[in-house]
CSV table of C-alpha atoms in Angstrom, one decimal:
chain,number,residue,atom,x,y,z
G,1,MET,CA,0.0,0.0,0.0
G,2,SER,CA,1.3,3.5,-0.9
G,3,THR,CA,1.7,5.5,2.2
G,4,ARG,CA,3.5,8.5,3.5
G,5,GLU,CA,5.8,6.3,5.4
G,6,THR,CA,6.6,4.3,2.3
G,7,ALA,CA,7.6,7.4,0.4
G,8,ILE,CA,9.8,8.7,3.3
G,9,LYS,CA,11.5,5.2,3.5
G,10,ALA,CA,12.1,5.2,-0.2
G,11,ALA,CA,13.8,8.6,0.0
G,12,ALA,CA,15.9,7.5,2.9
G,13,THR,CA,17.0,4.4,0.9
G,14,TYR,CA,17.9,6.7,-2.1
G,15,PHE,CA,20.1,8.6,0.3
G,16,ASN,CA,21.7,5.7,2.1
G,17,ASP,CA,22.7,3.7,-1.0
G,18,GLY,CA,24.8,6.6,-2.3
G,19,ARG,CA,22.6,7.8,-5.1
G,20,PHE,CA,22.1,11.3,-3.6
G,21,LEU,CA,25.8,11.7,-3.1
G,22,SER,CA,26.5,10.7,-6.7
G,23,ASP,CA,23.8,13.1,-8.0
G,24,LEU,CA,25.2,16.0,-5.9
G,25,ALA,CA,28.7,15.3,-7.1
G,26,GLU,CA,27.4,15.8,-10.7
G,27,GLN,CA,26.0,19.1,-9.8
G,28,VAL,CA,29.1,20.3,-7.9
G,29,ALA,CA,31.3,19.4,-10.9
G,30,ILE,CA,29.7,22.1,-13.0
G,31,ARG,CA,31.6,25.4,-12.3
G,32,THR,CA,28.7,27.7,-11.9
G,33,SER,CA,30.4,30.8,-10.5
G,34,SER,CA,28.1,33.6,-11.6
G,35,ARG,CA,30.5,36.5,-10.8
G,36,GLU,CA,33.1,35.3,-13.3
G,37,GLU,CA,32.2,35.8,-17.0
G,38,GLU,CA,34.3,32.8,-18.2
G,39,TYR,CA,31.8,30.4,-16.6
G,40,GLU,CA,28.8,31.5,-18.9
G,41,ASP,CA,28.7,28.1,-20.6
G,42,ASP,CA,28.7,26.3,-17.3
G,43,LEU,CA,25.8,28.4,-16.0
G,44,LYS,CA,23.7,27.6,-19.0
G,45,ASN,CA,24.7,23.9,-19.1
G,46,TYR,CA,23.6,23.5,-15.5
G,47,LEU,CA,20.1,24.4,-16.5
G,48,ASP,CA,19.9,23.2,-20.1
G,49,HIS,CA,21.4,19.8,-19.5
G,50,LEU,CA,21.5,18.7,-15.9
G,51,MET,CA,18.4,20.3,-14.5
G,52,ARG,CA,16.4,19.9,-17.7
G,53,ALA,CA,17.0,16.1,-17.7
G,54,ARG,CA,16.2,15.6,-14.0
G,55,PHE,CA,13.0,17.7,-14.2
G,56,GLU,CA,11.8,16.0,-17.4
G,57,SER,CA,12.3,12.6,-15.8
G,58,MET,CA,9.8,13.7,-13.1
G,59,GLY,CA,7.1,14.7,-15.7
G,60,PHE,CA,7.9,18.4,-15.7
G,61,GLU,CA,7.8,20.6,-18.8
G,62,ILE,CA,10.8,22.9,-19.1
G,63,GLU,CA,11.3,26.4,-20.5
G,64,ILE,CA,14.5,28.3,-20.3
G,65,HIS,CA,14.0,32.1,-20.4
G,66,PRO,CA,16.6,34.8,-21.1
G,67,ASN,CA,17.7,37.2,-18.3
G,68,LYS,CA,17.4,40.7,-19.8
G,69,MET,CA,19.7,42.1,-17.2
G,70,LEU,CA,22.5,39.5,-17.2
G,71,GLU,CA,22.6,37.3,-20.4
G,72,ARG,CA,24.8,34.7,-19.0
G,73,ALA,CA,22.4,33.8,-16.3
G,74,PRO,CA,19.0,32.6,-17.7
G,75,PHE,CA,16.1,31.3,-15.8
G,76,LEU,CA,14.7,27.8,-15.8
G,77,VAL,CA,11.0,27.3,-15.2
G,78,ALA,CA,9.8,23.7,-14.7
G,79,LYS,CA,6.1,23.0,-14.6
G,80,ARG,CA,4.1,19.9,-13.7
G,81,ILE,CA,0.4,20.4,-14.3
G,82,GLU,CA,-1.7,17.5,-13.0
G,83,ASP,CA,-5.0,19.4,-13.2
G,84,PRO,CA,-5.5,23.1,-13.9
G,85,SER,CA,-8.2,23.2,-11.2
G,86,LEU,CA,-5.7,22.0,-8.4
G,87,PRO,CA,-3.7,24.5,-6.3
G,88,THR,CA,-0.1,25.2,-7.3
G,89,LEU,CA,3.1,24.9,-5.2
G,90,PHE,CA,6.0,27.2,-6.1
G,91,SER,CA,9.6,26.2,-5.3
G,92,TYR,CA,12.9,27.9,-6.0
G,93,GLY,CA,16.6,27.2,-6.0
G,94,HIS,CA,19.8,28.8,-7.5
G,95,GLY,CA,22.4,26.9,-9.3
G,96,ASP,CA,25.0,29.6,-9.2
G,97,THR,CA,27.8,29.8,-6.6
G,98,VAL,CA,30.4,32.3,-5.4
G,99,PRO,CA,33.9,31.9,-7.0
G,100,GLY,CA,35.6,28.6,-6.2
G,101,GLU,CA,38.7,30.1,-4.5
G,102,GLU,CA,40.9,27.4,-5.9
G,103,GLY,CA,44.1,26.7,-3.9
G,104,ARG,CA,42.6,27.8,-0.5
G,105,TRP,CA,40.8,24.6,0.4
G,106,ARG,CA,41.9,22.1,3.0
G,107,ASP,CA,44.2,19.3,1.8
G,108,GLY,CA,44.4,20.8,-1.6
G,109,PHE,CA,40.7,19.9,-2.4
G,110,ASP,CA,39.4,21.0,-5.8
G,111,PRO,CA,36.2,23.0,-5.0
G,112,TRP,CA,34.5,21.6,-8.1
G,113,SER,CA,34.9,18.0,-7.0
G,114,LEU,CA,32.9,16.6,-4.1
G,115,GLU,CA,35.1,15.2,-1.4
G,116,THR,CA,33.9,13.1,1.5
G,117,VAL,CA,35.9,13.3,4.8
G,118,GLN,CA,35.4,11.5,8.0
G,119,LEU,CA,36.2,13.6,11.1
G,120,PRO,CA,35.9,12.9,14.7
G,121,SER,CA,32.7,15.0,14.7
G,122,GLY,CA,31.2,13.1,11.8
G,123,GLU,CA,31.3,12.9,8.0
G,124,ARG,CA,31.4,16.0,5.9
G,125,TRP,CA,31.0,16.5,2.1
G,126,TYR,CA,33.1,19.3,0.7
G,127,GLY,CA,32.6,21.2,-2.5
G,128,ARG,CA,31.5,24.6,-3.8
G,129,GLY,CA,27.8,24.8,-3.9
G,130,THR,CA,27.2,21.8,-1.6
G,131,ALA,CA,25.5,24.0,1.0
G,132,ASP,CA,24.6,27.0,-1.1
G,133,ASN,CA,22.4,26.0,-2.9
G,134,LYS,CA,22.8,22.8,-4.9
G,135,SER,CA,22.1,20.2,-2.2
G,136,GLN,CA,19.1,22.2,-1.0
G,137,HIS,CA,17.1,22.4,-4.3
G,138,ALA,CA,18.3,18.8,-5.1
G,139,ILE,CA,16.7,17.6,-1.8
G,140,ASN,CA,13.4,19.3,-2.7
G,141,MET,CA,13.3,17.9,-6.2
G,142,GLU,CA,14.1,14.4,-5.0
G,143,ALA,CA,11.4,14.6,-2.3
G,144,MET,CA,8.9,15.4,-5.0
G,145,ARG,CA,10.2,12.6,-7.1
G,146,HIS,CA,9.6,10.0,-4.3
G,147,VAL,CA,6.1,11.3,-3.6
G,148,ILE,CA,5.3,11.0,-7.3
G,149,GLU,CA,6.9,7.5,-7.6
G,150,THR,CA,5.1,6.2,-4.4
G,151,ARG,CA,1.7,7.8,-4.8
G,152,GLY,CA,1.6,8.1,-8.6
G,153,HIS,CA,0.9,11.7,-8.4
G,154,LEU,CA,1.4,14.8,-6.2
G,155,GLY,CA,-2.2,15.9,-5.9
G,156,TYR,CA,-1.3,19.5,-6.9
G,157,ASN,CA,0.6,21.4,-9.5
G,158,VAL,CA,4.2,22.6,-9.3
G,159,THR,CA,6.1,25.5,-10.7
G,160,PHE,CA,9.9,25.3,-9.9
G,161,LEU,CA,12.2,28.2,-10.7
G,162,ILE,CA,15.9,27.9,-10.8
G,163,GLU,CA,18.0,31.0,-11.4
G,164,MET,CA,21.8,31.5,-12.0
G,165,ALA,CA,22.7,34.9,-10.5
G,166,GLU,CA,21.5,34.8,-6.9
G,167,GLU,CA,25.1,35.3,-5.7
G,168,MET,CA,25.1,38.6,-7.6
G,169,GLY,CA,21.9,39.8,-6.0
G,170,SER,CA,19.5,38.2,-8.4
G,171,PRO,CA,19.8,40.8,-11.2
G,172,GLY,CA,16.9,40.5,-13.6
G,173,LEU,CA,14.8,38.3,-11.4
G,174,ALA,CA,12.3,40.9,-10.2
G,175,GLU,CA,11.7,42.1,-13.8
G,176,PHE,CA,11.2,38.5,-15.0
G,177,CYS,CA,8.8,37.7,-12.2
G,178,ARG,CA,6.8,40.9,-12.6
G,179,THR,CA,6.5,40.4,-16.4
G,180,ASN,CA,5.6,36.7,-16.0
G,181,ARG,CA,3.5,37.0,-12.9
G,182,ASP,CA,0.5,35.0,-14.3
G,183,MET,CA,2.8,32.2,-15.5
G,184,LEU,CA,4.5,32.0,-12.1
G,185,ALA,CA,1.4,32.5,-9.9
G,186,ALA,CA,1.0,29.9,-7.1
G,187,ASP,CA,-0.7,29.3,-3.8
G,188,LEU,CA,2.3,28.6,-1.6
G,189,LEU,CA,6.1,28.7,-1.8
G,190,ILE,CA,8.1,26.0,-0.1
G,191,ALA,CA,11.9,26.4,-0.8
G,192,SER,CA,15.2,25.8,0.9
G,193,ASP,CA,18.3,28.0,1.3
G,194,GLY,CA,20.6,29.1,4.1
G,195,PRO,CA,21.5,27.3,7.3
G,196,ARG,CA,19.4,25.8,10.0
G,197,PHE,CA,19.3,27.9,13.2
G,198,SER,CA,20.6,24.8,15.1
G,199,THR,CA,21.8,21.3,14.1
G,200,ASP,CA,19.6,19.9,16.9
G,201,GLY,CA,16.3,20.4,15.1
G,202,PRO,CA,14.7,21.8,12.0
G,203,ASP,CA,13.4,25.3,11.6
G,204,ILE,CA,11.2,27.3,9.3
G,205,LYS,CA,11.9,30.9,8.2
G,206,LEU,CA,9.2,33.2,7.0
G,207,GLY,CA,11.3,35.7,5.2
G,208,THR,CA,14.7,37.3,5.0
G,209,ARG,CA,16.7,40.4,5.8
G,210,GLY,CA,17.6,42.4,2.8
G,211,ALA,CA,21.2,43.2,1.7
G,212,LEU,CA,22.6,46.4,0.2
G,213,ASN,CA,26.2,46.4,-0.8
G,214,ILE,CA,27.8,49.9,-1.0
G,215,ARG,CA,31.1,51.0,-2.5
G,216,PHE,CA,32.9,53.9,-0.8
G,217,ARG,CA,35.7,55.4,-2.8
G,218,LEU,CA,38.0,58.3,-2.1
G,219,ASP,CA,40.6,59.4,-4.8
G,220,TYR,CA,43.0,62.2,-3.9
G,221,ARG,CA,45.7,62.0,-6.7
G,222,ASP,CA,47.0,60.0,-9.6
G,223,GLY,CA,49.7,58.1,-7.8
G,224,GLY,CA,51.5,57.4,-4.5
G,225,HIS,CA,54.1,59.8,-3.2
G,226,HIS,CA,57.1,59.0,-0.9
G,227,SER,CA,55.9,58.9,2.7
G,228,GLY,CA,59.2,60.3,4.0
G,229,ASN,CA,59.1,63.3,1.6
G,230,TRP,CA,55.4,63.9,1.7
G,231,GLY,CA,54.0,62.3,4.9
G,232,GLY,CA,52.4,65.0,7.0
G,233,LEU,CA,51.8,67.1,3.9
G,234,LEU,CA,49.5,65.0,1.8
G,235,ALA,CA,46.1,63.8,3.1
G,236,ASN,CA,45.9,60.1,3.4
G,237,PRO,CA,42.7,58.8,1.8
G,238,ALA,CA,42.7,55.6,3.8
G,239,ILE,CA,42.8,57.4,7.1
G,240,VAL,CA,40.1,59.9,6.0
G,241,LEU,CA,37.8,57.0,4.7
G,242,MET,CA,38.3,55.0,7.9
G,243,HIS,CA,37.2,58.0,10.0
G,244,ALA,CA,34.2,58.5,7.7
G,245,LEU,CA,33.0,54.9,8.2
G,246,THR,CA,33.3,55.2,12.0
G,247,THR,CA,30.7,58.0,11.8
G,248,LEU,CA,28.3,55.3,10.5
G,249,VAL,CA,29.2,52.3,12.7
G,250,SER,CA,30.8,52.3,16.2
G,251,ARG,CA,33.9,50.4,17.3
G,252,THR,CA,31.5,47.9,18.9
G,253,GLY,CA,29.4,47.4,15.8
G,254,GLU,CA,26.4,49.6,16.6
G,255,VAL,CA,24.8,51.3,13.6
G,256,ARG,CA,25.1,55.0,14.5
G,257,HIS,CA,22.8,56.8,12.2
G,258,PRO,CA,19.1,56.4,13.2
G,259,GLY,CA,18.0,56.4,9.5
G,260,LEU,CA,20.0,53.2,8.9
G,261,LYS,CA,18.2,51.0,11.4
G,262,PRO,CA,14.6,50.4,12.6
G,263,GLU,CA,13.0,52.5,15.3
G,264,ARG,CA,12.0,49.4,17.2
G,265,ILE,CA,11.3,45.7,17.0
G,266,LYS,CA,7.6,44.9,16.6
G,267,ASN,CA,6.1,43.1,19.6
G,268,SER,CA,5.1,40.1,17.5
G,269,VAL,CA,8.6,39.7,16.2
G,270,ARG,CA,10.2,40.3,19.6
G,271,ASP,CA,7.9,37.6,21.1
G,272,ALA,CA,8.9,35.1,18.4
G,273,LEU,CA,12.6,35.9,18.9
G,274,GLY,CA,12.2,35.6,22.6
G,275,LYS,CA,11.8,31.8,22.2
G,276,ILE,CA,15.2,31.6,20.4
G,277,THR,CA,18.6,31.4,22.0
G,278,VAL,CA,21.5,31.9,19.5
G,279,THR,CA,24.6,29.9,20.5
G,280,SER,CA,27.7,28.8,18.6
G,281,GLY,CA,27.6,25.2,17.5
G,282,PRO,CA,30.4,22.8,16.7
G,283,GLY,CA,32.8,24.4,14.2
G,284,ASP,CA,31.2,27.8,14.6
G,285,PRO,CA,33.1,30.9,15.6
G,286,GLN,CA,32.4,32.0,19.2
G,287,ILE,CA,29.9,34.9,19.4
G,288,ASP,CA,31.3,38.2,20.6
G,289,PRO,CA,28.7,39.3,23.2
G,290,TRP,CA,30.0,42.9,23.3
G,291,TRP,CA,29.4,43.4,19.5
G,292,GLY,CA,26.3,44.9,18.0
G,293,GLU,CA,23.4,46.9,19.1
G,294,ALA,CA,23.3,47.4,22.9
G,295,GLY,CA,20.3,46.1,24.7
G,296,LEU,CA,19.3,43.4,22.2
G,297,THR,CA,19.5,39.7,22.5
G,298,SER,CA,21.6,37.7,20.1
G,299,ALA,CA,18.5,36.6,18.3
G,300,GLU,CA,17.2,40.1,18.0
G,301,LYS,CA,20.6,41.3,16.7
G,302,VAL,CA,20.7,38.8,13.8
G,303,PHE,CA,17.0,38.3,13.0
G,304,GLY,CA,15.4,41.6,14.1
G,305,TRP,CA,17.8,44.5,13.5
G,306,ASN,CA,20.0,46.1,10.9
G,307,THR,CA,23.8,45.7,10.7
G,308,PHE,CA,26.6,47.5,8.9
G,309,GLU,CA,29.6,45.5,7.8
G,310,VAL,CA,32.9,46.4,6.1
G,311,LEU,CA,33.4,43.5,3.7
G,312,SER,CA,36.7,44.7,2.2
G,313,PHE,CA,39.1,47.7,2.5
G,314,ILE,CA,41.8,48.4,0.0
G,315,THR,CA,44.4,51.1,-0.3
G,316,GLY,CA,47.7,51.1,-2.2
G,317,ASP,CA,48.9,47.6,-3.1
G,318,PRO,CA,48.3,45.1,-0.3
G,319,GLU,CA,50.6,42.6,-2.0
G,320,LYS,CA,53.5,45.0,-2.4
G,321,PRO,CA,53.1,47.8,0.1
G,322,GLN,CA,55.3,50.8,-0.7
G,323,ASN,CA,56.7,53.6,1.5
G,324,ALA,CA,54.2,56.0,-0.1
G,325,VAL,CA,51.1,57.9,0.8
G,326,PRO,CA,48.5,56.0,-1.3
G,327,PRO,CA,46.4,57.8,-3.9
G,328,PHE,CA,43.1,56.2,-3.1
G,329,ALA,CA,41.1,54.2,-0.6
G,330,GLU,CA,38.0,52.0,-1.3
G,331,ALA,CA,35.7,50.0,1.0
G,332,ILE,CA,32.9,47.6,0.1
G,333,CYS,CA,30.3,47.7,2.9
G,334,GLN,CA,27.0,46.0,3.4
G,335,ILE,CA,23.9,46.9,5.3
G,336,ARG,CA,21.7,43.9,6.2
G,337,PHE,CA,18.2,45.2,6.9
G,338,VAL,CA,14.9,44.1,8.2
G,339,VAL,CA,11.5,44.8,6.5
G,340,ASP,CA,10.8,47.7,8.9
G,341,THR,CA,13.3,50.0,7.1
G,342,ASP,CA,13.4,51.5,3.6
G,343,PRO,CA,16.7,50.6,1.8
G,344,ASP,CA,16.0,53.1,-1.0
G,345,THR,CA,16.8,55.9,1.5
G,346,PHE,CA,20.2,54.5,2.6
G,347,ILE,CA,22.6,55.8,0.0
G,348,PRO,CA,21.1,59.3,-0.3
G,349,LEU,CA,21.1,59.5,3.6
G,350,ILE,CA,24.8,58.4,3.7
G,351,ARG,CA,25.8,60.9,1.1
G,352,LYS,CA,24.2,63.7,3.0
G,353,HIS,CA,25.5,62.5,6.3
G,354,LEU,CA,29.1,62.4,5.1
G,355,ALA,CA,28.7,65.9,3.6
G,356,ASP,CA,27.3,67.2,6.8
G,357,GLU,CA,30.3,65.7,8.7
G,358,GLY,CA,32.7,67.5,6.4
G,359,PHE,CA,33.9,64.5,4.4
G,360,GLU,CA,34.3,65.7,0.9
G,361,GLY,CA,35.0,63.7,-2.3
G,362,ILE,CA,33.9,60.3,-1.1
G,363,THR,CA,31.7,58.6,-3.7
G,364,VAL,CA,29.0,56.4,-2.4
G,365,GLU,CA,27.4,54.0,-5.0
G,366,PRO,CA,25.7,50.6,-5.1
G,367,ALA,CA,28.3,47.8,-5.3
G,368,ARG,CA,26.1,45.1,-6.9
G,369,MET,CA,23.8,44.9,-9.9
G,370,SER,CA,20.8,44.7,-7.8
G,371,MET,CA,19.6,44.6,-4.2
G,372,LEU,CA,17.8,41.8,-2.3
G,373,ARG,CA,15.0,43.4,-0.3
G,374,ALA,CA,13.7,42.3,3.1
G,375,SER,CA,10.4,40.4,3.5
G,376,ARG,CA,8.4,38.6,6.2
G,377,LEU,CA,5.3,36.5,6.2
G,378,ASP,CA,2.9,36.9,9.1
G,379,PRO,CA,3.7,34.2,11.7
G,380,GLU,CA,0.0,33.6,12.2
G,381,HIS,CA,-0.5,32.5,8.6
G,382,PRO,CA,-2.1,29.1,8.6
G,383,ALA,CA,0.6,27.6,6.4
G,384,VAL,CA,3.1,28.1,9.2
G,385,ASP,CA,1.3,25.9,11.8
G,386,TRP,CA,0.6,23.3,9.0
G,387,ALA,CA,4.3,23.0,8.1
G,388,VAL,CA,5.3,22.8,11.7
G,389,GLN,CA,3.0,19.9,12.4
G,390,SER,CA,4.1,18.1,9.2
G,391,ILE,CA,7.8,18.3,10.0
G,392,GLU,CA,7.4,17.4,13.7
G,393,ARG,CA,5.4,14.4,12.6
G,394,THR,CA,8.3,13.2,10.4
G,395,THR,CA,11.2,14.1,12.6
G,396,GLY,CA,9.7,13.8,16.1
G,397,LYS,CA,11.6,17.1,16.8
G,398,THR,CA,10.4,20.5,17.8
G,399,VAL,CA,10.4,22.9,14.9
G,400,THR,CA,11.6,26.5,15.5
G,401,VAL,CA,9.8,29.3,13.7
G,402,ILE,CA,11.9,32.3,12.8
G,403,PRO,CA,10.2,35.5,11.4
G,404,ASN,CA,13.0,36.1,9.0
G,405,ALA,CA,16.4,34.7,8.3
G,406,GLY,CA,19.5,36.8,9.0
G,407,GLY,CA,20.8,36.3,5.4
G,408,SER,CA,19.2,37.5,2.2
G,409,LEU,CA,17.2,35.9,-0.6
G,410,PRO,CA,14.9,37.1,-3.3
G,411,ASN,CA,11.9,36.2,-1.0
G,412,ASP,CA,10.4,39.7,-1.4
G,413,ILE,CA,9.9,39.0,-5.1
G,414,PHE,CA,7.9,35.9,-4.4
G,415,LEU,CA,5.9,37.3,-1.5
G,416,ASN,CA,5.3,40.8,-2.7
G,417,ILE,CA,5.5,40.7,-6.6
G,418,ILE,CA,4.1,37.3,-7.5
G,419,GLY,CA,2.0,37.3,-4.3
G,420,MET,CA,2.1,34.0,-2.3
G,421,PRO,CA,2.9,33.0,1.3
G,422,THR,CA,6.5,31.8,1.7
G,423,LEU,CA,8.1,29.1,3.8
G,424,TRP,CA,11.8,28.4,3.8
G,425,VAL,CA,13.0,25.1,5.3
G,426,PRO,CA,16.8,25.0,5.3
G,427,HIS,CA,19.0,21.9,5.2
G,428,SER,CA,22.5,23.4,5.9
G,429,TYR,CA,24.0,24.5,9.1
G,430,THR,CA,25.7,27.7,10.3
G,431,GLY,CA,29.2,26.2,10.3
G,432,CYS,CA,29.1,25.1,6.7
G,433,SER,CA,31.6,27.8,5.4
G,434,GLN,CA,29.3,28.9,2.6
G,435,HIS,CA,30.9,31.8,0.6
G,436,ALA,CA,34.3,30.6,1.8
G,437,PRO,CA,36.9,27.9,1.2
G,438,ASP,CA,35.9,24.5,2.6
G,439,GLU,CA,32.2,24.9,2.0
G,440,HIS,CA,30.6,21.6,3.1
G,441,VAL,CA,27.4,19.9,4.3
G,442,LEU,CA,26.6,17.3,7.0
G,443,PRO,CA,25.0,14.1,5.6
G,444,PRO,CA,22.7,13.6,8.6
G,445,LEU,CA,21.1,17.0,8.0
G,446,LEU,CA,20.7,16.3,4.3
G,447,LYS,CA,19.1,12.9,5.0
G,448,GLU,CA,16.7,14.4,7.6
G,449,GLY,CA,15.9,17.3,5.2
G,450,LEU,CA,15.1,14.8,2.4
G,451,GLU,CA,12.8,12.8,4.8
G,452,MET,CA,10.9,15.9,6.1
G,453,MET,CA,10.5,17.5,2.7
G,454,THR,CA,9.1,14.1,1.4
G,455,GLY,CA,6.6,14.3,4.2
G,456,LEU,CA,5.7,17.9,3.6
G,457,PHE,CA,5.1,17.3,-0.2
G,458,TRP,CA,3.1,14.2,0.6
G,459,ASP,CA,0.9,16.1,3.2
G,460,LEU,CA,0.4,18.9,0.7
G,461,GLY,CA,-1.4,16.4,-1.6
G,462,ASP,CA,-3.9,15.9,1.2
G,463,GLY,CA,-4.9,19.6,1.0
G,464,PHE,CA,-3.3,23.0,1.0
G,465,PRO,CA,-3.2,24.9,4.3
């Protein structure tokens, strides 16, 4: 008899016998770094060959659409229509990655080859894209496959979108979704990205913080000049820029300008975050309790507030420093922001602030092609409790509900442009080293993710929340 438990057991067998590992290795082997133009063919091949074949084997029809903003990063839309009168599930993943950073991985690992390592803490699978996001959309695809194979159908329709430029801020995605809103319309989004809050149990996130990358640049002259002959006479742009940045963020990480942070945390969000204790897990860095907005809990700092980070700072030639006053300084900074603030005001506000503080000549411009905006589903939406019950039934573990992730995703496009409730169920963990050398995943979390997504997609066939 075809049952929910039969489907979950079949998914677990697929994982245990090594087929999931083999399929993930095939995904990792495609060099899908979206920031590097030389991988254009790889970005397209990931969709047109690998993803196309896998979706078609599940009874999906595939269309690949151009990205008007970034030609090398098209969109794949996979549709499975069982009955036009049935509700539709929307899911999402991104096949692109950050650069591989070859030569910086442990034991000389090739980032584009999946490596399995047994450590005292357990097994790890290393490779670029393992955590972000190839394993995560693979889990959701395979969970659907096992429901289809076990039940013979899903009991609803599916639209699955895979993009190839999320790591660049999803340029072109908002326009594509706005233009094709009717084609992409759905009743519920269930997707996976980012880390779990804790390795001890699953969680559901209802939105994300937004992310705005900003380039600060100060040019004083064409070249460097001898620091012995000119030091004390020529203004040093690095020192000036450093002081300018400290008017925006304090030495303890507090955002200084009130226009760059929310006035307060809403009571409903504070109540939800009050149930969460953020701690460092195995392999994680230790939290600095003195860093960030004073008076907030760790959960409120990362899920309910805005932060200002300096991602890089360059002046002169770091590889070959000279005894010279440098001609320029440049910093790439980032504001992570919650839905309660308006990011369109940030750059004009910073420009005015620096001018008022007497810092002249500093250019302030966006540093990425597009910005990921903040979003948040109402925690009282009925889909939230439905998903919690389904996952707890599968895992026997308590599910943590988080109003929005600390990281950023194009969730606002799905929630606000297409118009659907959004649930994110992550399968990675905070110590996975995503966006860094040694990116990896933990097999037990992937297996549990596959099982609970199979349960979710099965339950959805019994009725949408």
